[in-house]
PDB file of C-alpha atoms in Angstrom:
ATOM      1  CA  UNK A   1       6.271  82.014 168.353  1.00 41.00           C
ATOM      2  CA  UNK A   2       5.292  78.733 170.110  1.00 46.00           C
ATOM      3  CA  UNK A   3       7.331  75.809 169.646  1.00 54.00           C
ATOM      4  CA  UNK A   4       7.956  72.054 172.055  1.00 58.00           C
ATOM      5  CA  UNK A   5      11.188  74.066 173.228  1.00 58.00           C
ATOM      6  CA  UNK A   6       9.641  77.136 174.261  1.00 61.00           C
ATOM      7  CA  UNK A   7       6.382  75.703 176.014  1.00 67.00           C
ATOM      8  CA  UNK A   8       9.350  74.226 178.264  1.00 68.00           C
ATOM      9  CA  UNK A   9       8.713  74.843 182.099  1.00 79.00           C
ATOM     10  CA  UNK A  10      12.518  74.192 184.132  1.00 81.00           C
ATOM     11  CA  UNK A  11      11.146  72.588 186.966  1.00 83.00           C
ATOM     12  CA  UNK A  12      11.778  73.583 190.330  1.00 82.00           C
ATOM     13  CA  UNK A  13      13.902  72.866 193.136  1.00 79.00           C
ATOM     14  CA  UNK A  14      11.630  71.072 196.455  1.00 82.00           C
ATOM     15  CA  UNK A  15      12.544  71.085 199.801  1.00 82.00           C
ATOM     16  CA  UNK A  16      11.725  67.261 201.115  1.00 91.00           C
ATOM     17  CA  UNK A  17      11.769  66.339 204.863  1.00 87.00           C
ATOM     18  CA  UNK A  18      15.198  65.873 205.664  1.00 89.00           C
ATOM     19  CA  UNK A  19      16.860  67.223 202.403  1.00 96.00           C
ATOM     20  CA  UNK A  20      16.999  69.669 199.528  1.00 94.00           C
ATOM     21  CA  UNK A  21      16.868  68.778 196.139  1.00 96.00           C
ATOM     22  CA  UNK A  22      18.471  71.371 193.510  1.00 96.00           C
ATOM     23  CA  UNK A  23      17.570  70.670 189.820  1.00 97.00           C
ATOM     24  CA  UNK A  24      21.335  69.792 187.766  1.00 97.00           C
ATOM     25  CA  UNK A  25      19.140  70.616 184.879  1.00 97.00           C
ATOM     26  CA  UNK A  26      15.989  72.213 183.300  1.00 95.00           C
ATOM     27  CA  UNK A  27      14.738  68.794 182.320  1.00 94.00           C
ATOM     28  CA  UNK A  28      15.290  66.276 184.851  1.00 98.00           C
ATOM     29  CA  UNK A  29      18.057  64.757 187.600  1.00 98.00           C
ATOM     30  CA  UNK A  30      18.651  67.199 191.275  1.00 98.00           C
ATOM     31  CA  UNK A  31      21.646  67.012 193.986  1.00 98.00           C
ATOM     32  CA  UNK A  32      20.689  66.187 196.988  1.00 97.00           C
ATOM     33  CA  UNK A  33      22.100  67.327 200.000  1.00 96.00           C
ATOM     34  CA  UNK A  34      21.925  67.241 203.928  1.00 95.00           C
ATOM     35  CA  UNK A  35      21.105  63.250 204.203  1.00 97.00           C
ATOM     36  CA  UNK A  36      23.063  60.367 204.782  1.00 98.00           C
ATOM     37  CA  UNK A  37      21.452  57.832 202.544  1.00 98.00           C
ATOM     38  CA  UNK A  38      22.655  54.775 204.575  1.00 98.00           C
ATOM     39  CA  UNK A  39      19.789  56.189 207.155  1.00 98.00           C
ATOM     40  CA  UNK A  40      16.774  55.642 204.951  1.00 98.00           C
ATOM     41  CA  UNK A  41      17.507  51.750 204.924  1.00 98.00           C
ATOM     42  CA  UNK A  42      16.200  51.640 208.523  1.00 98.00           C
ATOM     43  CA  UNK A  43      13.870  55.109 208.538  1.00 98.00           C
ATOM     44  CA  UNK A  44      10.688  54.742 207.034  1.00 98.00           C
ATOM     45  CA  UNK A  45       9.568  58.306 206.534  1.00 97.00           C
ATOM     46  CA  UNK A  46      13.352  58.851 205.348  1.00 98.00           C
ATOM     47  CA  UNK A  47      12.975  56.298 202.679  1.00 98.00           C
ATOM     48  CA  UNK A  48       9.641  57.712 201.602  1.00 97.00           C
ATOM     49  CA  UNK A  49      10.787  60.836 200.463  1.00 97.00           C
ATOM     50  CA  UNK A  50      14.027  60.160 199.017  1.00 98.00           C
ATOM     51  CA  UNK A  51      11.557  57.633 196.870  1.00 98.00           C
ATOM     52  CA  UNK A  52       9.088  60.045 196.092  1.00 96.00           C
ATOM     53  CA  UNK A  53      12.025  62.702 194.639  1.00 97.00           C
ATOM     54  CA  UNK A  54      13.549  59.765 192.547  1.00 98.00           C
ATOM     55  CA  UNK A  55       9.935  59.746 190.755  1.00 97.00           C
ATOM     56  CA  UNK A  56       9.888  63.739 190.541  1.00 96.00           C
ATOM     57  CA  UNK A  57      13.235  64.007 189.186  1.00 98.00           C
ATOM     58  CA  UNK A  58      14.556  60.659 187.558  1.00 98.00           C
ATOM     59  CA  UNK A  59      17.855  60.943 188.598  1.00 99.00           C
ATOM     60  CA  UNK A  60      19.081  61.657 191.817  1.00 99.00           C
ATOM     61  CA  UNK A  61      22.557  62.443 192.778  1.00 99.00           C
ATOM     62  CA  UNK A  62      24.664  62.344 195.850  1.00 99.00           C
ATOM     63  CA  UNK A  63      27.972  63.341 197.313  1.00 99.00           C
ATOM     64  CA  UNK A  64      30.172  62.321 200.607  1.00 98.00           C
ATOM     65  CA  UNK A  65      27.893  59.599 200.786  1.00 98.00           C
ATOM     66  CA  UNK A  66      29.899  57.060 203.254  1.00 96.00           C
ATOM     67  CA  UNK A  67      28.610  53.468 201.967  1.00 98.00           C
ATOM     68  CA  UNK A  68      29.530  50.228 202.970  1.00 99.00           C
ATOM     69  CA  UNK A  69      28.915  47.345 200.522  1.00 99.00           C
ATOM     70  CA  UNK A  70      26.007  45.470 203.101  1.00 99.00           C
ATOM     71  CA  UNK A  71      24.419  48.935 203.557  1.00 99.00           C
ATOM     72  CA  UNK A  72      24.323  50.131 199.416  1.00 99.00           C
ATOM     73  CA  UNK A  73      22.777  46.094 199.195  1.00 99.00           C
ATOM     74  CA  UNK A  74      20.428  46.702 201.791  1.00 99.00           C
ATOM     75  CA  UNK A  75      19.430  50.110 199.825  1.00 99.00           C
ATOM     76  CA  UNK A  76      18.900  48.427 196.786  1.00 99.00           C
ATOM     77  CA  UNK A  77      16.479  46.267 198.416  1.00 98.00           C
ATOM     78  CA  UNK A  78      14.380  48.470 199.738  1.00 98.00           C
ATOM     79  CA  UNK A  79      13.816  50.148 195.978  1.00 98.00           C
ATOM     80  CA  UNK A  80      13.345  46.439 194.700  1.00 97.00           C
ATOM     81  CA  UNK A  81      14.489  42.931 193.930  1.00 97.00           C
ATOM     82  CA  UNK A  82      18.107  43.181 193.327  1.00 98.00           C
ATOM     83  CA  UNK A  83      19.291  41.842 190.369  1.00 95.00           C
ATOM     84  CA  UNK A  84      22.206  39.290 190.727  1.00 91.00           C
ATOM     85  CA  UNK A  85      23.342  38.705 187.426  1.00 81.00           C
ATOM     86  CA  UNK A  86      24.978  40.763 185.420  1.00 76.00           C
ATOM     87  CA  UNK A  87      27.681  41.773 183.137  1.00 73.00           C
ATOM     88  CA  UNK A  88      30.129  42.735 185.884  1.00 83.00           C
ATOM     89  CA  UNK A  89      31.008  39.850 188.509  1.00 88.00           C
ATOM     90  CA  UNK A  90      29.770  40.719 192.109  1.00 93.00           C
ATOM     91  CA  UNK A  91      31.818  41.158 195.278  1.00 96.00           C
ATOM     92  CA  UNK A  92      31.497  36.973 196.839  1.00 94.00           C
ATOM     93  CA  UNK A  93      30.174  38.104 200.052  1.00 96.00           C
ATOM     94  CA  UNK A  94      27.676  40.788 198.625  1.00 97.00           C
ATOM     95  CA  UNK A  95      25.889  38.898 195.419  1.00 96.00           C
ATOM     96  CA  UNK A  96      24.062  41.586 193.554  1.00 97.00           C
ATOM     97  CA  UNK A  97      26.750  44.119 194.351  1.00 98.00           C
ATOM     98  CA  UNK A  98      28.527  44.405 191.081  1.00 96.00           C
ATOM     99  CA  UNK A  99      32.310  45.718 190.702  1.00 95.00           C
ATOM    100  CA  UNK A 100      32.925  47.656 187.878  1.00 93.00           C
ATOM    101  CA  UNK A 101      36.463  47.964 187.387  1.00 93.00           C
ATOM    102  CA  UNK A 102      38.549  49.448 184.471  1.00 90.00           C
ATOM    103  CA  UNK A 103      41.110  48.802 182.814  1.00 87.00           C
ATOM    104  CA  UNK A 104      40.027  45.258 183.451  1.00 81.00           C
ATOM    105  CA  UNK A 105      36.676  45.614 182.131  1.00 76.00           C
ATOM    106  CA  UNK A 106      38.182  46.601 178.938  1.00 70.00           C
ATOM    107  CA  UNK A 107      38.703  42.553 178.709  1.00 61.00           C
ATOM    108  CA  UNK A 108      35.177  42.036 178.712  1.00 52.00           C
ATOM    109  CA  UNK A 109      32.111  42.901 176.655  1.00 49.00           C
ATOM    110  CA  UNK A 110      32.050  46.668 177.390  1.00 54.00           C
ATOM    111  CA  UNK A 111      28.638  48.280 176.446  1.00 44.00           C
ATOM    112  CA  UNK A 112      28.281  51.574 177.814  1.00 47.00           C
ATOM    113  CA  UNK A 113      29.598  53.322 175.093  1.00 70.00           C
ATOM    114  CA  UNK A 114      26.300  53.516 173.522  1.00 87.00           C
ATOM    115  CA  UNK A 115      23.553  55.122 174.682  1.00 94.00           C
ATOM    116  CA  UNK A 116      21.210  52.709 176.287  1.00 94.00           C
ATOM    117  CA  UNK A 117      18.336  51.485 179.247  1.00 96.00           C
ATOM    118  CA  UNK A 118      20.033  48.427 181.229  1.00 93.00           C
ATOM    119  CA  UNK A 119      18.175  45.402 180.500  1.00 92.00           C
ATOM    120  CA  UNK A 120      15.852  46.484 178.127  1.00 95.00           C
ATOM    121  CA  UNK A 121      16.105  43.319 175.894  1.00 92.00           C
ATOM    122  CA  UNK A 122      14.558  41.691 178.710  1.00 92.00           C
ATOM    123  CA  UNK A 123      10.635  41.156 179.025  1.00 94.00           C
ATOM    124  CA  UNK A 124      11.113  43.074 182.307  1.00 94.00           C
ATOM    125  CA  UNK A 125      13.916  45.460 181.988  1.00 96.00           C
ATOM    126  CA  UNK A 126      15.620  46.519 184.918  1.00 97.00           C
ATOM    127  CA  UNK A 127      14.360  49.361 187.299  1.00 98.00           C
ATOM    128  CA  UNK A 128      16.806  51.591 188.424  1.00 98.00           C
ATOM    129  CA  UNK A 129      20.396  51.550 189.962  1.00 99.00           C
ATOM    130  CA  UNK A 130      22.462  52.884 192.325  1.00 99.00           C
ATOM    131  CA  UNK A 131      26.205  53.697 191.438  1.00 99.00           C
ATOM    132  CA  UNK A 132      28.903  54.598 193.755  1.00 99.00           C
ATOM    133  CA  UNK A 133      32.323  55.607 193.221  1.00 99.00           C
ATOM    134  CA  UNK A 134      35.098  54.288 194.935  1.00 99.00           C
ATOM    135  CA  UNK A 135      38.283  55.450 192.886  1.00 98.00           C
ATOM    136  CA  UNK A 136      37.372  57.631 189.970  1.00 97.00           C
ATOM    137  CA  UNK A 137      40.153  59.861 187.898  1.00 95.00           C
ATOM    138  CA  UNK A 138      40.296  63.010 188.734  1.00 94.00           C
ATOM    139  CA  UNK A 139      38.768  64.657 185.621  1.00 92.00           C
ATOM    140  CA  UNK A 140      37.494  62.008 183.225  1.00 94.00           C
ATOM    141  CA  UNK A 141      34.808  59.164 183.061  1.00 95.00           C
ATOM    142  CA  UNK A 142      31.962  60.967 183.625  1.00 97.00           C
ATOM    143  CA  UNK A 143      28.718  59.251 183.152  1.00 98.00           C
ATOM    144  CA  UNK A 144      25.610  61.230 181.070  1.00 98.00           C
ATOM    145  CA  UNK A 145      21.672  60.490 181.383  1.00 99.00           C
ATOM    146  CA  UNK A 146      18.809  61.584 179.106  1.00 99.00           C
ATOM    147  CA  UNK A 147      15.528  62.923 179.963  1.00 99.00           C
ATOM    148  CA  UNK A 148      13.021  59.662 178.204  1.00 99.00           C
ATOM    149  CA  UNK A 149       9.948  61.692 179.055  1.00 98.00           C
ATOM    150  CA  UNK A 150      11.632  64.970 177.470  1.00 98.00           C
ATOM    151  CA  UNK A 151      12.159  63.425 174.624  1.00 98.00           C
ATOM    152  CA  UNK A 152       8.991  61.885 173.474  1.00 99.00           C
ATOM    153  CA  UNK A 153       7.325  65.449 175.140  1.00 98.00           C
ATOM    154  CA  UNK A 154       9.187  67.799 172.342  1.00 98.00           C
ATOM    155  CA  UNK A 155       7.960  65.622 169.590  1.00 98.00           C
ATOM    156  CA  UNK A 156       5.655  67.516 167.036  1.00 98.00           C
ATOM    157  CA  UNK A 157       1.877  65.575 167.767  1.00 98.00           C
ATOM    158  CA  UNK A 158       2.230  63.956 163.886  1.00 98.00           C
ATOM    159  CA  UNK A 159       5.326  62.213 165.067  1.00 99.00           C
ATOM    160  CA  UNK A 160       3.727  60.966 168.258  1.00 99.00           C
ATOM    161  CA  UNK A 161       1.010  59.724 166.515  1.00 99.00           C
ATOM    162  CA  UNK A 162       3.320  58.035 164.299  1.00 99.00           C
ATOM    163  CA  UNK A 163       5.325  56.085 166.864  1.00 99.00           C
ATOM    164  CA  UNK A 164       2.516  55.833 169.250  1.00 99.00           C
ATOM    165  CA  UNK A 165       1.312  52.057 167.953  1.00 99.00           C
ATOM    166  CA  UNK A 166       5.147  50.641 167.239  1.00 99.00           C
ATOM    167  CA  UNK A 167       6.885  47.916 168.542  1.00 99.00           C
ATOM    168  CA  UNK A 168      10.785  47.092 168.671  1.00 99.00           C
ATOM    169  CA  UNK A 169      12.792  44.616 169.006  1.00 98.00           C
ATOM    170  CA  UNK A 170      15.420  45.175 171.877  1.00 97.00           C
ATOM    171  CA  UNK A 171      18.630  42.770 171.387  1.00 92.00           C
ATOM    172  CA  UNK A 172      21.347  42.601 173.799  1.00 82.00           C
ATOM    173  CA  UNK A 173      23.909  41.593 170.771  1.00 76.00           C
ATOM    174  CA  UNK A 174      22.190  44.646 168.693  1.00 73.00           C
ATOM    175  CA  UNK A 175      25.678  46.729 169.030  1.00 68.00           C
ATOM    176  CA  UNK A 176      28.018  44.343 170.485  1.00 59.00           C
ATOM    177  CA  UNK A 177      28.027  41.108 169.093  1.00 54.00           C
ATOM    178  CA  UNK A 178      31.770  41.056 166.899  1.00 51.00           C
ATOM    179  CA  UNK A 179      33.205  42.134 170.779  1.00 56.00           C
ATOM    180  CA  UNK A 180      31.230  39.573 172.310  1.00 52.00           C
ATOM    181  CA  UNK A 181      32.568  36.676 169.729  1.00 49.00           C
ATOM    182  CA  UNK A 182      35.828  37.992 170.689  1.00 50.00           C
ATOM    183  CA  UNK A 183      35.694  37.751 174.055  1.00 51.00           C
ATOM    184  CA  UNK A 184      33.157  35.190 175.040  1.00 47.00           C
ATOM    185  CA  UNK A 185      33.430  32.816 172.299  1.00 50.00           C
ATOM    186  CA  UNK A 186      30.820  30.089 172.005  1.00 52.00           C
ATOM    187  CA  UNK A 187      29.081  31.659 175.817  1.00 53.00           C
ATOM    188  CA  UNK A 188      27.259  33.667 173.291  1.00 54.00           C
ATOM    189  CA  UNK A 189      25.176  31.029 172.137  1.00 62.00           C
ATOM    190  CA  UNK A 190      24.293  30.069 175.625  1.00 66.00           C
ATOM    191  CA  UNK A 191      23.654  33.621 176.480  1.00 66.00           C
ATOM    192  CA  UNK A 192      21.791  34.291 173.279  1.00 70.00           C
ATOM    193  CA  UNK A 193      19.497  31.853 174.560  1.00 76.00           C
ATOM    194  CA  UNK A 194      19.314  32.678 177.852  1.00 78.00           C
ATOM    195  CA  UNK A 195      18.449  36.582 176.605  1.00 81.00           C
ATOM    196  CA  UNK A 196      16.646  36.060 173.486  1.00 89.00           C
ATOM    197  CA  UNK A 197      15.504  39.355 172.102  1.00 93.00           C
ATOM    198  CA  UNK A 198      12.165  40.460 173.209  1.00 96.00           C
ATOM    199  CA  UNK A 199       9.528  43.208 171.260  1.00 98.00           C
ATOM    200  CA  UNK A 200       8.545  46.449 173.297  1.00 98.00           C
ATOM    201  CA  UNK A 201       6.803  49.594 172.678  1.00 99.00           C
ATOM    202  CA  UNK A 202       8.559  52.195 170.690  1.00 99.00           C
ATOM    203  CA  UNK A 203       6.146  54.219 173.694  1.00 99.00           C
ATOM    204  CA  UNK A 204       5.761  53.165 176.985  1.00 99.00           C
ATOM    205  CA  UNK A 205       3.753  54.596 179.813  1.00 99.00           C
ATOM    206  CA  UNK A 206       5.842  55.131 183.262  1.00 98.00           C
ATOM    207  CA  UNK A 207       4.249  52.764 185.651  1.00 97.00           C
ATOM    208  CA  UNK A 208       3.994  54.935 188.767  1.00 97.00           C
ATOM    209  CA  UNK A 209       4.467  58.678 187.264  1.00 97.00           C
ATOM    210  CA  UNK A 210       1.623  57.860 184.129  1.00 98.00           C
ATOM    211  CA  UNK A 211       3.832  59.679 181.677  1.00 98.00           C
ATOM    212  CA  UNK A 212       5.053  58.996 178.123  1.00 99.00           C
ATOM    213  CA  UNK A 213       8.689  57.936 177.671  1.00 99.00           C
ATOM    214  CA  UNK A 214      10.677  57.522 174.330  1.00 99.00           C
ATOM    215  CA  UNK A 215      11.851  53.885 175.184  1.00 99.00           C
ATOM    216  CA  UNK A 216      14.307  53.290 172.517  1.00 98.00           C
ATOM    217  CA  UNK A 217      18.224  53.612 172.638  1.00 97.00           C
ATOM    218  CA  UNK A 218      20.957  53.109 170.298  1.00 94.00           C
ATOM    219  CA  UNK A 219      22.726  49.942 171.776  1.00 90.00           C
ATOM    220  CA  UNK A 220      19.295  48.113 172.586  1.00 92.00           C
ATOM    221  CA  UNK A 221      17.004  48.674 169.935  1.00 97.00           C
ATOM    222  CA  UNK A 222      17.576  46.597 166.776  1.00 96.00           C
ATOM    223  CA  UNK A 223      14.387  47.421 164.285  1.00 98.00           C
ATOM    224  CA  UNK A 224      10.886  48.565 164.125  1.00 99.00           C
ATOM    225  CA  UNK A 225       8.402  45.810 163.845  1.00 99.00           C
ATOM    226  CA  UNK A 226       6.416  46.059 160.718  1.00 99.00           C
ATOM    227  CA  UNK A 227       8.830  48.043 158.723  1.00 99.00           C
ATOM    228  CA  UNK A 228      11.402  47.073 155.997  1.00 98.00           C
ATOM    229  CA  UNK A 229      15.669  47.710 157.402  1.00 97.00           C
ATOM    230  CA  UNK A 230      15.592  50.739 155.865  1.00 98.00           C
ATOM    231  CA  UNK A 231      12.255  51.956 156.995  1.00 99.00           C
ATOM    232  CA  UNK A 232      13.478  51.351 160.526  1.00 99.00           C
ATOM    233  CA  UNK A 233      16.947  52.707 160.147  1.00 98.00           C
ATOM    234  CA  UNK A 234      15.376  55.837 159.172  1.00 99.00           C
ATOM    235  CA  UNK A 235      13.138  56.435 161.867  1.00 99.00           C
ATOM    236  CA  UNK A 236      15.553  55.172 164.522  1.00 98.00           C
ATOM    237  CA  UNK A 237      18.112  56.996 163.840  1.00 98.00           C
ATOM    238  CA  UNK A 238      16.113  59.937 163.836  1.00 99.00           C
ATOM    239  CA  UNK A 239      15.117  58.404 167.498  1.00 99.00           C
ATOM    240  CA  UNK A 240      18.127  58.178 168.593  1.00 98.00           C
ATOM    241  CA  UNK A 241      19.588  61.550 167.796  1.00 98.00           C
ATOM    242  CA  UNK A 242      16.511  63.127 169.100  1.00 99.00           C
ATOM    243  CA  UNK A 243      17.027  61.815 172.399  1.00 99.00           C
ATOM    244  CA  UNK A 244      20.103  63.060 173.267  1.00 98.00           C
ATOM    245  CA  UNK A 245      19.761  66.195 172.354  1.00 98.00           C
ATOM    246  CA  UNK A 246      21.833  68.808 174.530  1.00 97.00           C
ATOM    247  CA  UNK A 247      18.683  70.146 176.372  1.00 96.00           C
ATOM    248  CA  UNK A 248      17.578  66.579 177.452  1.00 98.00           C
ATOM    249  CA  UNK A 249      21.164  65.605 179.175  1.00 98.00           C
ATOM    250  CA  UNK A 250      22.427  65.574 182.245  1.00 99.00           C
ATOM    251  CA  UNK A 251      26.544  65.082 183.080  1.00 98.00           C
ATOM    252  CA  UNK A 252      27.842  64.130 186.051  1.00 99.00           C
ATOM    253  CA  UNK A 253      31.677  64.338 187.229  1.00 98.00           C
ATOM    254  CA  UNK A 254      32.356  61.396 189.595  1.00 98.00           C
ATOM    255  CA  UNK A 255      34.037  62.000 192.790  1.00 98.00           C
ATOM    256  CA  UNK A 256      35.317  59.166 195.813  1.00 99.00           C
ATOM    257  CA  UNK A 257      31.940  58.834 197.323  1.00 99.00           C
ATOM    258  CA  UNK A 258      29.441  59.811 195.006  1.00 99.00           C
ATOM    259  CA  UNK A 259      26.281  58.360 194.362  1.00 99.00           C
ATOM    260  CA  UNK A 260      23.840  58.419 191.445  1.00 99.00           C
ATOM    261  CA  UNK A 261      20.115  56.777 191.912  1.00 99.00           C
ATOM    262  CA  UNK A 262      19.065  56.833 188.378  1.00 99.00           C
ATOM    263  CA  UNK A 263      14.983  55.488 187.153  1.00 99.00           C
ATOM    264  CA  UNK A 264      16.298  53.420 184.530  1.00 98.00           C
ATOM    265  CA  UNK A 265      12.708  53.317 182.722  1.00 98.00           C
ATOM    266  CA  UNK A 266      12.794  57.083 182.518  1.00 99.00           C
ATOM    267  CA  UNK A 267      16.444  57.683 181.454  1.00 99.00           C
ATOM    268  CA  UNK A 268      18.666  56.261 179.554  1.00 99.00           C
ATOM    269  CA  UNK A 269      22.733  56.468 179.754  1.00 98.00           C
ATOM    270  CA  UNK A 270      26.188  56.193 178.518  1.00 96.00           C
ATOM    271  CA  UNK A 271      29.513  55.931 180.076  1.00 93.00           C
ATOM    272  CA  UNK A 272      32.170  58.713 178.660  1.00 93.00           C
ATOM    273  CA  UNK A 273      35.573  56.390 177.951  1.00 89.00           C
ATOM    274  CA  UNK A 274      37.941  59.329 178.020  1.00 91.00           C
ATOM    275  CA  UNK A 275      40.157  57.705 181.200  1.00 91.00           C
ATOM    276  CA  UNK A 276      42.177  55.461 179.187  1.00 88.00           C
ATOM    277  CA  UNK A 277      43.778  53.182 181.604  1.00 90.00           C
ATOM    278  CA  UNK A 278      43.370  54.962 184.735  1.00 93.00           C
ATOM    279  CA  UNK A 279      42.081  53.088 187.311  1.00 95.00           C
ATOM    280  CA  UNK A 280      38.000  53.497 188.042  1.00 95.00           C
ATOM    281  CA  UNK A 281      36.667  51.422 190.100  1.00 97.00           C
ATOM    282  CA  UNK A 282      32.680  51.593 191.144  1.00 98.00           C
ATOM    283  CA  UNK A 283      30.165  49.355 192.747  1.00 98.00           C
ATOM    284  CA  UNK A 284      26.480  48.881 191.244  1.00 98.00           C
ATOM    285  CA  UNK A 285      23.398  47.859 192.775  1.00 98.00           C
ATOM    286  CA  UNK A 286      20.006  47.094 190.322  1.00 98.00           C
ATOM    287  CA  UNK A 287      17.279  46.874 190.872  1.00 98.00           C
ATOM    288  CA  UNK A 288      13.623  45.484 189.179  1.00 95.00           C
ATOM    289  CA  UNK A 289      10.093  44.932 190.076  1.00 94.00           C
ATOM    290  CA  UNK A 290       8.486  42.941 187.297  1.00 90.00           C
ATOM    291  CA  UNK A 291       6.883  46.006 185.359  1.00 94.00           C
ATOM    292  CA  UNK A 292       6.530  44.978 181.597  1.00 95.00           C
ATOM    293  CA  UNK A 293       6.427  47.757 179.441  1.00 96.00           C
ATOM    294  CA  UNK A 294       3.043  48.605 177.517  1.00 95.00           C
ATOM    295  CA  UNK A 295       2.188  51.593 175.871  1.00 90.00           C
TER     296      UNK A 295
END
């Protein structure tokens, strides 16, 4: 019997010039291994491939990755125009290097407990990212993607058709506006109008791979345009389950000097707050490149 989940082809490890990439799952995301990604700021070719198996796999991840903050800026830059505002402060002499540091980010409008896309309540929603650990715990706070492309691809055709023509509205208060009051007072007024929420495609077509992505999450994505509250609440939430479904995820266990370049257009992601106070402390580097999404 044929189903979505049975016409399923794993895809396949690739050997690249330089480095091997071995799927983490049967979906999406591959370790990479035998490069030094601090090389591919200044080689070319280097560069090249490492791009062109962050477009075949959607998530690539790293370890022993030696990175100083100037080189994992300069990285960024080559992917895109870094971003340097955000909701983590940046190191002074490295703007668009964020520090994301628990438990002192526990003081601050924590998001990442939600499944989301960074940015996505922006007309032009952030790219991708790279993340680097610095001081992780030892076996907690791991971080989880989902396969967007997955997702819409195991929908029957009737629901495809259904969503195809939809529109959202993506809010960056949808899920945390009582923590926001709380922390930021009247900011969020200024930073309600600074972000105001903005309508995208329930569907969106990848810019550079052509493929169709579920681009919804659960902290982003307030309603369905067109619909009545509980029209939409019904069909997101079946959204939202849908895409995080076992068989679309990928976990990863941090470790000092790990690396994860993630296509944030393709994927979405959640932090896992299991580490209670232990000390984590990562640096971020984001990305965008002006790409509106359209169906």
């Amino acid at each position: 019997m044929s189903s979505a989940l049975t016409d399923i082809t794993p895809i396949a490890g690739k050997t690249y010039e330089g480095f091997t990439a071995r799927p983490m799952t049967g979906s999406f995301g591959a370790l990479i291994s035998g490069v030094h990604v601090a090389d591919a700021i200044d080689n070319d070719e280097l560069f090249s491939q490492l791009r062109a198996a962050w477009i075949d796999y959607q998530a690539l991840f790293f370890r022993d990755q030696e990175l100083t903050p100037a080189q994992h800026l300069a990285l960024g830059k080559r992917f895109g125009e870094v971003q340097t505002e955000g909701y983590a402060p940046s190191l002074d002499e490295h703007p668009g290097v964020w520090v994301q540091e628990y438990p002192d980010m526990y003081q601050g409008p924590v998001s990442d407990i939600n499944w989301h896309a960074d940015s996505s309540f922006r007309e032009n929603p952030t790219r991708g990212s790279l993340l680097y650990a610095l001081d992780v715990p030892v076996a907690a706070g791991d971080t989880v993607w989902a396969d967007a492309y997955a997702a819409y691809e195991a929908l029957s055709d009737s629901w495809k058709s259904f969503i195809d023509p939809l529109t959202a509205i993506h809010d960056v208060a949808t899920k945390g506006l009582h923590n926001m009051l709380d922390t930021m007072g009247g900011g969020v007024i200024a930073m309600r109008a600074a972000l105001p929420p903005t309508e995208q495609p329930v569907v969106a077509t990848h810019p550079e791979s052509g493929r169709k992505m579920l681009f919804v999450s659960e902290l982003m994505t307030r309603e369905i345009v067109g619909m009545t509250d509980r029209e939409s609440r019904a069909v997101l939430d079946f959204l939202f389950a849908h895409q995080t479904r076992p068989e679309f995820q990928c976990r990863w266990h941090w470790e000092p000097n790990s690396l994860v370049l993630w296509d944030n257009y393709a994927t979405i992601h959640r932090g896992i707050f299991d580490f209670g106070m232990t000390h984590r402390l990562m640096h971020r580097v984001s990305f965008h490149d002006g790409w509106r999404p359209s169906a």
